[in-house]
Short mmCIF file of C-alpha atoms in Angstrom, two decimals:
data_model
loop_
_atom_site.label_atom_id
_atom_site.label_comp_id
_atom_site.label_asym_id
_atom_site.label_seq_id
_atom_site.Cartn_x
_atom_site.Cartn_y
_atom_site.Cartn_z
CA MET A 1 -79.33 40.93 121.17
CA GLU A 2 -81.21 39.94 118.02
CA TRP A 3 -82.83 43.36 117.68
CA GLU A 4 -79.37 44.98 117.80
CA ARG A 5 -78.26 42.88 114.85
CA GLN A 6 -81.46 43.74 113.01
CA LYS A 7 -80.97 47.46 113.66
CA ALA A 8 -77.36 47.27 112.50
CA TYR A 9 -78.44 45.47 109.34
CA GLU A 10 -81.15 48.04 108.63
CA TYR A 11 -78.70 50.90 109.20
CA LYS A 12 -76.14 49.37 106.83
CA ARG A 13 -78.80 48.68 104.22
CA GLY A 14 -80.07 52.27 104.49
CA LYS A 15 -76.58 53.64 103.97
CA GLN A 16 -76.16 51.39 100.92
CA LYS A 17 -79.46 52.57 99.42
CA LYS A 18 -78.48 56.21 99.97
CA ALA A 19 -75.08 55.66 98.34
CA VAL A 20 -76.78 54.14 95.28
CA GLU A 21 -79.19 57.07 95.11
CA VAL A 22 -76.31 59.55 95.28
CA ALA A 23 -74.38 57.61 92.64
CA ARG A 24 -77.36 57.69 90.25
CA ASN A 25 -77.71 61.44 90.72
CA LEU A 26 -74.00 62.00 90.11
CA LEU A 27 -74.12 59.89 86.95
CA ILE A 28 -76.94 62.09 85.68
CA GLU A 29 -74.62 65.07 86.25
CA ASN A 30 -71.93 63.31 84.13
CA ILE A 31 -69.51 62.76 87.00
CA SER A 32 -66.98 60.01 86.25
CA PRO A 33 -67.80 56.56 87.62
CA GLU A 34 -64.34 56.34 89.18
CA LEU A 35 -64.90 59.51 91.19
CA ILE A 36 -68.38 58.36 92.20
CA ALA A 37 -66.98 55.04 93.42
CA THR A 38 -64.36 56.85 95.46
CA CYS A 39 -66.80 59.31 97.00
CA THR A 40 -69.63 56.87 97.73
CA VAL A 41 -67.42 53.90 98.67
CA LEU A 42 -69.39 51.77 96.22
CA PRO A 43 -67.48 49.24 94.13
CA ILE A 44 -66.71 50.56 90.66
CA GLU A 45 -68.53 47.56 89.19
CA GLN A 46 -71.73 48.58 90.95
CA VAL A 47 -71.43 52.17 89.73
CA LEU A 48 -70.88 50.98 86.16
CA LYS A 49 -74.01 48.80 86.41
CA LEU A 50 -76.00 51.86 87.44
CA GLN A 51 -74.69 53.69 84.41
CA THR A 52 -76.29 51.26 81.94
#
């Protein structure tokens, strides 16, 4: 049971890291933070932090 929780945590963390990577790339391409937040399901606050 513990390994299932660990796997689920790792999966969620991996998805989060990928979303941040995508958001950074989109910011480089001058895509609006609002659109990035919508598309990546990241909070707008987190996208704005990546922008600075």
